[in-house]
Short mmCIF file of C-alpha atoms in Angstrom, two decimals:
data_model
loop_
_atom_site.label_atom_id
_atom_site.label_comp_id
_atom_site.label_asym_id
_atom_site.label_seq_id
_atom_site.Cartn_x
_atom_site.Cartn_y
_atom_site.Cartn_z
CA UNK G 1 0.00 0.00 0.00
CA UNK G 2 1.37 3.41 -0.96
CA UNK G 3 1.67 6.10 1.65
CA UNK G 4 -0.40 9.25 1.17
CA UNK G 5 2.15 12.00 0.35
CA UNK G 6 0.07 14.45 2.39
CA UNK G 7 0.29 12.30 5.52
CA UNK G 8 2.91 13.78 7.83
CA UNK G 9 5.75 11.43 8.70
CA UNK G 10 6.03 10.54 12.36
CA UNK G 11 8.97 11.70 14.34
CA UNK G 12 11.47 8.77 14.28
CA UNK G 13 12.36 9.70 17.83
CA UNK G 14 8.81 9.25 19.08
CA UNK G 15 8.42 6.55 21.71
CA UNK G 16 6.12 4.37 19.61
CA UNK G 17 8.69 4.32 16.81
CA UNK G 18 11.76 3.87 19.01
CA UNK G 19 14.14 1.14 17.90
CA UNK G 20 14.51 -1.86 20.21
CA UNK G 21 17.63 -2.12 22.37
CA UNK G 22 20.55 -3.68 20.50
CA UNK G 23 22.85 -6.53 21.52
CA UNK G 24 26.19 -6.94 19.77
CA UNK G 25 27.12 -10.62 19.55
CA UNK G 26 30.63 -11.81 18.72
CA UNK G 27 30.31 -15.45 17.67
CA UNK G 28 30.99 -18.08 15.05
CA UNK G 29 28.60 -18.74 12.19
CA UNK G 30 27.61 -22.32 11.39
CA UNK G 31 25.25 -23.90 8.85
CA UNK G 32 22.66 -25.57 11.09
CA UNK G 33 21.38 -22.36 12.70
CA UNK G 34 21.31 -24.22 16.01
CA UNK G 35 24.30 -22.57 17.70
CA UNK G 36 26.60 -19.59 17.20
CA UNK G 37 25.16 -16.53 15.53
CA UNK G 38 21.99 -18.40 14.54
CA UNK G 39 21.19 -19.07 18.19
CA UNK G 40 22.09 -15.49 19.11
CA UNK G 41 19.69 -14.03 16.54
CA UNK G 42 16.78 -16.19 17.68
CA UNK G 43 17.32 -15.71 21.43
CA UNK G 44 17.94 -11.96 21.28
CA UNK G 45 14.92 -11.42 19.04
CA UNK G 46 12.73 -13.56 21.29
CA UNK G 47 13.64 -11.30 24.21
CA UNK G 48 12.48 -8.21 22.34
CA UNK G 49 15.92 -6.82 21.45
CA UNK G 50 17.70 -6.49 18.12
CA UNK G 51 20.81 -8.60 17.36
CA UNK G 52 23.94 -7.06 15.85
CA UNK G 53 26.31 -9.76 14.61
CA UNK G 54 30.08 -9.93 14.30
CA UNK G 55 31.21 -13.21 12.72
CA UNK G 56 34.46 -14.46 14.22
CA UNK G 57 34.79 -17.88 12.57
CA UNK G 58 32.99 -20.26 10.23
CA UNK G 59 32.32 -23.69 11.68
CA UNK G 60 31.80 -26.72 9.46
CA UNK G 61 29.36 -28.87 11.39
CA UNK G 62 26.11 -30.79 11.44
CA UNK G 63 23.73 -31.19 14.36
CA UNK G 64 26.01 -33.79 15.96
CA UNK G 65 29.53 -32.35 15.87
CA UNK G 66 31.96 -29.77 14.54
CA UNK G 67 34.25 -31.06 11.80
CA UNK G 68 36.39 -28.04 11.06
CA UNK G 69 36.67 -24.28 11.49
CA UNK G 70 37.84 -21.36 9.38
CA UNK G 71 38.90 -18.38 11.48
CA UNK G 72 38.03 -14.87 10.26
CA UNK G 73 41.03 -12.54 10.15
CA UNK G 74 41.13 -10.51 13.37
CA UNK G 75 41.29 -7.23 11.43
CA UNK G 76 38.07 -8.18 9.62
CA UNK G 77 36.46 -9.01 12.97
CA UNK G 78 37.38 -5.55 14.27
CA UNK G 79 36.15 -3.86 11.09
CA UNK G 80 32.78 -5.56 11.46
CA UNK G 81 32.46 -4.45 15.07
CA UNK G 82 33.67 -0.88 14.60
CA UNK G 83 31.43 -0.29 11.60
CA UNK G 84 28.24 -1.09 13.49
CA UNK G 85 29.31 0.34 16.87
CA UNK G 86 30.03 3.72 15.31
CA UNK G 87 26.53 3.75 13.82
CA UNK G 88 24.19 1.97 16.23
CA UNK G 89 23.79 2.51 20.00
CA UNK G 90 24.50 -0.80 21.72
CA UNK G 91 22.96 -1.71 25.08
CA UNK G 92 24.70 -5.04 25.83
CA UNK G 93 27.31 -7.32 24.30
CA UNK G 94 27.81 -11.06 24.17
CA UNK G 95 31.05 -12.92 23.52
CA UNK G 96 30.72 -16.45 22.21
CA UNK G 97 33.42 -18.37 20.34
CA UNK G 98 35.98 -15.92 18.96
CA UNK G 99 37.97 -18.34 16.80
CA UNK G 100 41.56 -17.73 17.89
CA UNK G 101 43.74 -16.07 20.50
CA UNK G 102 44.46 -13.30 18.01
CA UNK G 103 40.77 -12.56 17.64
CA UNK G 104 40.34 -12.61 21.42
CA UNK G 105 42.96 -9.87 21.67
CA UNK G 106 41.34 -7.84 18.90
CA UNK G 107 37.83 -8.17 20.34
CA UNK G 108 39.07 -7.29 23.82
CA UNK G 109 40.47 -4.03 22.49
CA UNK G 110 37.06 -3.18 21.02
CA UNK G 111 35.32 -4.08 24.28
CA UNK G 112 37.64 -1.82 26.25
CA UNK G 113 36.14 1.22 24.52
CA UNK G 114 32.70 0.38 25.97
CA UNK G 115 33.30 -0.25 29.69
CA UNK G 116 29.76 0.76 30.68
CA UNK G 117 28.03 -1.73 28.36
CA UNK G 118 27.16 -5.04 30.10
CA UNK G 119 29.14 -7.98 28.71
CA UNK G 120 28.02 -11.60 28.89
CA UNK G 121 30.80 -14.07 28.06
CA UNK G 122 29.79 -17.61 27.16
CA UNK G 123 32.34 -20.37 27.66
CA UNK G 124 31.84 -23.71 25.98
CA UNK G 125 33.84 -26.86 25.33
CA UNK G 126 35.99 -26.65 22.18
CA UNK G 127 36.74 -30.27 21.22
CA UNK G 128 37.60 -29.32 17.64
CA UNK G 129 40.68 -27.37 18.78
CA UNK G 130 43.91 -29.17 19.64
CA UNK G 131 45.46 -28.79 23.09
CA UNK G 132 47.81 -25.98 22.09
CA UNK G 133 45.03 -23.99 20.41
CA UNK G 134 42.74 -24.42 23.40
CA UNK G 135 45.46 -23.38 25.83
CA UNK G 136 46.37 -20.17 23.98
CA UNK G 137 42.69 -19.34 23.42
CA UNK G 138 41.78 -19.80 27.08
CA UNK G 139 44.83 -17.88 28.27
CA UNK G 140 43.80 -14.93 26.10
CA UNK G 141 40.23 -15.08 27.44
CA UNK G 142 41.42 -15.11 31.04
CA UNK G 143 43.80 -12.21 30.55
CA UNK G 144 41.85 -9.96 28.19
CA UNK G 145 38.10 -10.68 28.21
CA UNK G 146 37.31 -11.78 31.75
CA UNK G 147 38.41 -8.42 33.25
CA UNK G 148 35.65 -6.81 31.17
CA UNK G 149 32.97 -9.45 31.80
CA UNK G 150 29.78 -8.78 33.75
CA UNK G 151 28.63 -12.42 33.75
CA UNK G 152 30.66 -15.48 32.73
CA UNK G 153 28.27 -18.25 31.63
CA UNK G 154 29.10 -21.92 31.32
CA UNK G 155 28.34 -25.41 32.51
CA UNK G 156 29.73 -26.51 35.86
CA UNK G 157 32.19 -28.88 34.20
CA UNK G 158 33.46 -26.37 31.62
CA UNK G 159 33.82 -23.55 34.16
CA UNK G 160 35.67 -25.83 36.58
CA UNK G 161 38.15 -26.89 33.90
CA UNK G 162 38.63 -23.28 32.80
CA UNK G 163 38.79 -21.52 36.17
CA UNK G 164 40.17 -24.26 38.42
CA UNK G 165 42.22 -26.56 36.18
CA UNK G 166 44.11 -27.97 39.18
CA UNK G 167 40.92 -28.92 41.05
CA UNK G 168 41.47 -32.39 42.52
CA UNK G 169 37.93 -33.57 41.89
CA UNK G 170 37.40 -35.05 45.35
CA UNK G 171 34.20 -32.99 45.43
CA UNK G 172 32.54 -30.65 42.93
CA UNK G 173 33.69 -27.04 43.05
CA UNK G 174 30.96 -24.81 44.47
CA UNK G 175 29.51 -21.86 42.53
CA UNK G 176 31.12 -19.56 45.10
CA UNK G 177 34.56 -21.12 44.56
CA UNK G 178 34.17 -20.68 40.80
CA UNK G 179 32.99 -17.09 41.31
CA UNK G 180 35.94 -16.27 43.57
CA UNK G 181 38.41 -17.38 40.91
CA UNK G 182 36.46 -15.65 38.14
CA UNK G 183 36.44 -12.47 40.22
CA UNK G 184 40.19 -12.76 40.77
CA UNK G 185 40.52 -12.75 36.98
CA UNK G 186 38.19 -9.75 36.72
CA UNK G 187 34.73 -11.16 35.98
CA UNK G 188 32.01 -9.79 38.25
CA UNK G 189 29.75 -12.86 38.32
CA UNK G 190 29.46 -16.43 37.10
CA UNK G 191 26.31 -18.19 35.97
CA UNK G 192 27.01 -21.87 36.56
CA UNK G 193 24.67 -24.24 34.74
CA UNK G 194 24.08 -28.00 34.76
CA UNK G 195 25.06 -28.60 38.39
CA UNK G 196 24.03 -32.20 38.92
CA UNK G 197 21.55 -32.79 41.75
CA UNK G 198 19.88 -35.96 43.07
CA UNK G 199 16.44 -37.02 41.89
CA UNK G 200 17.05 -36.14 38.24
CA UNK G 201 17.35 -32.37 38.72
CA UNK G 202 19.99 -29.84 37.73
CA UNK G 203 20.78 -26.55 39.42
CA UNK G 204 21.78 -23.27 37.79
CA UNK G 205 23.33 -20.63 40.03
CA UNK G 206 24.36 -17.01 39.60
CA UNK G 207 27.18 -16.35 42.05
CA UNK G 208 29.61 -13.64 43.05
CA UNK G 209 32.68 -13.89 45.27
CA UNK G 210 30.45 -13.57 48.36
CA UNK G 211 28.37 -16.57 47.33
CA UNK G 212 25.21 -17.51 45.40
CA UNK G 213 22.86 -14.67 44.41
CA UNK G 214 20.00 -16.42 42.65
CA UNK G 215 19.28 -19.53 40.62
CA UNK G 216 16.76 -22.01 39.34
CA UNK G 217 16.44 -25.78 39.61
CA UNK G 218 14.94 -27.70 36.73
CA UNK G 219 14.14 -31.31 36.04
CA UNK G 220 16.79 -32.85 33.82
CA UNK G 221 15.69 -33.36 30.21
CA UNK G 222 17.00 -36.66 28.89
CA UNK G 223 18.36 -35.38 25.60
CA UNK G 224 21.51 -33.83 24.20
CA UNK G 225 21.19 -30.26 22.91
CA UNK G 226 23.14 -28.06 20.55
CA UNK G 227 23.06 -24.32 21.14
CA UNK G 228 21.73 -24.35 24.71
CA UNK G 229 24.57 -22.23 26.12
CA UNK G 230 24.37 -19.71 23.30
CA UNK G 231 20.62 -19.49 23.86
CA UNK G 232 20.99 -18.78 27.58
CA UNK G 233 23.83 -16.27 27.27
CA UNK G 234 22.24 -14.37 24.37
CA UNK G 235 18.90 -14.21 26.19
CA UNK G 236 20.63 -12.90 29.31
CA UNK G 237 22.48 -10.23 27.33
CA UNK G 238 19.21 -9.17 25.69
CA UNK G 239 17.43 -8.90 29.03
CA UNK G 240 20.23 -6.75 30.41
CA UNK G 241 19.97 -4.63 27.26
CA UNK G 242 16.28 -3.95 27.85
CA UNK G 243 17.03 -2.86 31.41
CA UNK G 244 16.14 -5.88 33.55
CA UNK G 245 18.12 -6.13 36.79
CA UNK G 246 20.74 -8.87 36.81
CA UNK G 247 19.14 -11.24 39.33
CA UNK G 248 15.76 -11.00 37.60
CA UNK G 249 17.33 -11.29 34.14
CA UNK G 250 19.09 -14.52 35.15
CA UNK G 251 15.84 -16.06 36.39
CA UNK G 252 13.99 -15.07 33.26
CA UNK G 253 16.76 -16.26 30.93
CA UNK G 254 16.92 -19.63 32.72
CA UNK G 255 13.16 -20.06 32.49
CA UNK G 256 13.31 -19.16 28.80
CA UNK G 257 16.05 -21.73 28.21
CA UNK G 258 14.15 -24.44 30.09
CA UNK G 259 11.03 -23.89 28.00
CA UNK G 260 13.10 -23.71 24.80
CA UNK G 261 14.70 -27.07 25.61
CA UNK G 262 11.37 -28.62 26.56
CA UNK G 263 9.96 -27.59 23.17
CA UNK G 264 13.13 -28.57 21.29
CA UNK G 265 13.10 -30.40 17.99
CA UNK G 266 15.47 -32.68 16.10
CA UNK G 267 16.47 -31.33 12.70
CA UNK G 268 18.73 -34.17 11.66
CA UNK G 269 20.38 -37.26 13.08
CA UNK G 270 22.28 -35.40 15.81
CA UNK G 271 21.41 -33.31 18.83
CA UNK G 272 18.15 -31.55 19.68
CA UNK G 273 17.77 -27.85 18.80
CA UNK G 274 16.13 -25.55 21.37
CA UNK G 275 12.94 -23.92 20.11
CA UNK G 276 13.46 -20.26 21.00
CA UNK G 277 10.05 -19.37 19.60
CA UNK G 278 8.04 -21.90 21.61
CA UNK G 279 5.91 -18.99 22.85
CA UNK G 280 4.77 -18.11 19.31
CA UNK G 281 3.32 -21.55 18.55
CA UNK G 282 -0.46 -22.02 18.82
CA UNK G 283 -1.61 -23.97 21.85
CA UNK G 284 -4.24 -26.30 20.44
CA UNK G 285 -5.15 -27.87 23.77
CA UNK G 286 -4.84 -25.45 26.68
CA UNK G 287 -4.45 -27.12 30.05
CA UNK G 288 -7.31 -27.14 32.54
CA UNK G 289 -7.82 -23.69 34.01
CA UNK G 290 -5.94 -22.01 31.18
CA UNK G 291 -8.81 -21.73 28.68
CA UNK G 292 -9.72 -18.23 29.78
CA UNK G 293 -6.11 -17.06 29.74
CA UNK G 294 -5.49 -18.57 26.31
CA UNK G 295 -8.51 -16.80 24.88
CA UNK G 296 -7.87 -13.47 26.58
CA UNK G 297 -6.68 -10.64 24.31
CA UNK G 298 -4.53 -9.49 27.23
CA UNK G 299 -2.43 -12.67 27.25
CA UNK G 300 1.16 -11.60 26.50
CA UNK G 301 2.43 -13.17 23.26
CA UNK G 302 6.09 -12.43 23.99
CA UNK G 303 8.34 -13.90 26.71
CA UNK G 304 9.89 -10.51 27.50
CA UNK G 305 6.47 -9.35 28.63
CA UNK G 306 5.66 -12.31 30.83
CA UNK G 307 7.13 -11.00 34.07
#
């Protein structure tokens, strides 16, 4: 439909036309759309923010495993970031897989120019890198990115291996012990996921050096997932971008992840993909007592508006 030329254009600065908050995500691209930048786009958008993407590597993978990677030149990574940061106000940032120690250094220099922007750093296992590559990559993260990190996100096992590599394993490291070491390296908080509990439950805890702050326990889902950590960390960054307080943002991001996993689907012969748009699917059979809510025009269609 054509716009009437006599109709005055609305002020682009008006509240109803305001752009959504933006989250800049540094991450690898991969062809399944299940992890990396594909997961970041879906999770950030589901939280009501807009994703800005800096591609740091290209992963060759299917839904089961990563076969190879092609690192993007660190200068190209910086050019991508600078070009959008100089144009678009950014309200939070997320660091995923950066590809190489050289890219970690380059990204860290960019991050240092935005000390007031919340940074969520996601740490994941990197089985496709050899021992020397992993060591140099992790050393660079510890030295350059953690001092700028608001929340370091990772599974209990991955964070223990990264933060406390000499841990004797006689008992699991506590979230507080992980947070103390992360804080020594400069990170303000850790969000420790997949802490194994009895009775088929897992715990997820946000902690600082003084101890646990908040968390959520969920029943373990008997499936393997691809992109779960990217989903959680991107959702958390988006919630911080829209102005949610950290403790509340963590609870909401964890609930979003749990529902995304519960609604997950299997694209191929590998792992299950979280459904980050579970909330947009029609509910054909509302549960007892929910009929009125499902039919109500006031029912919020968007997870960011559910709290």
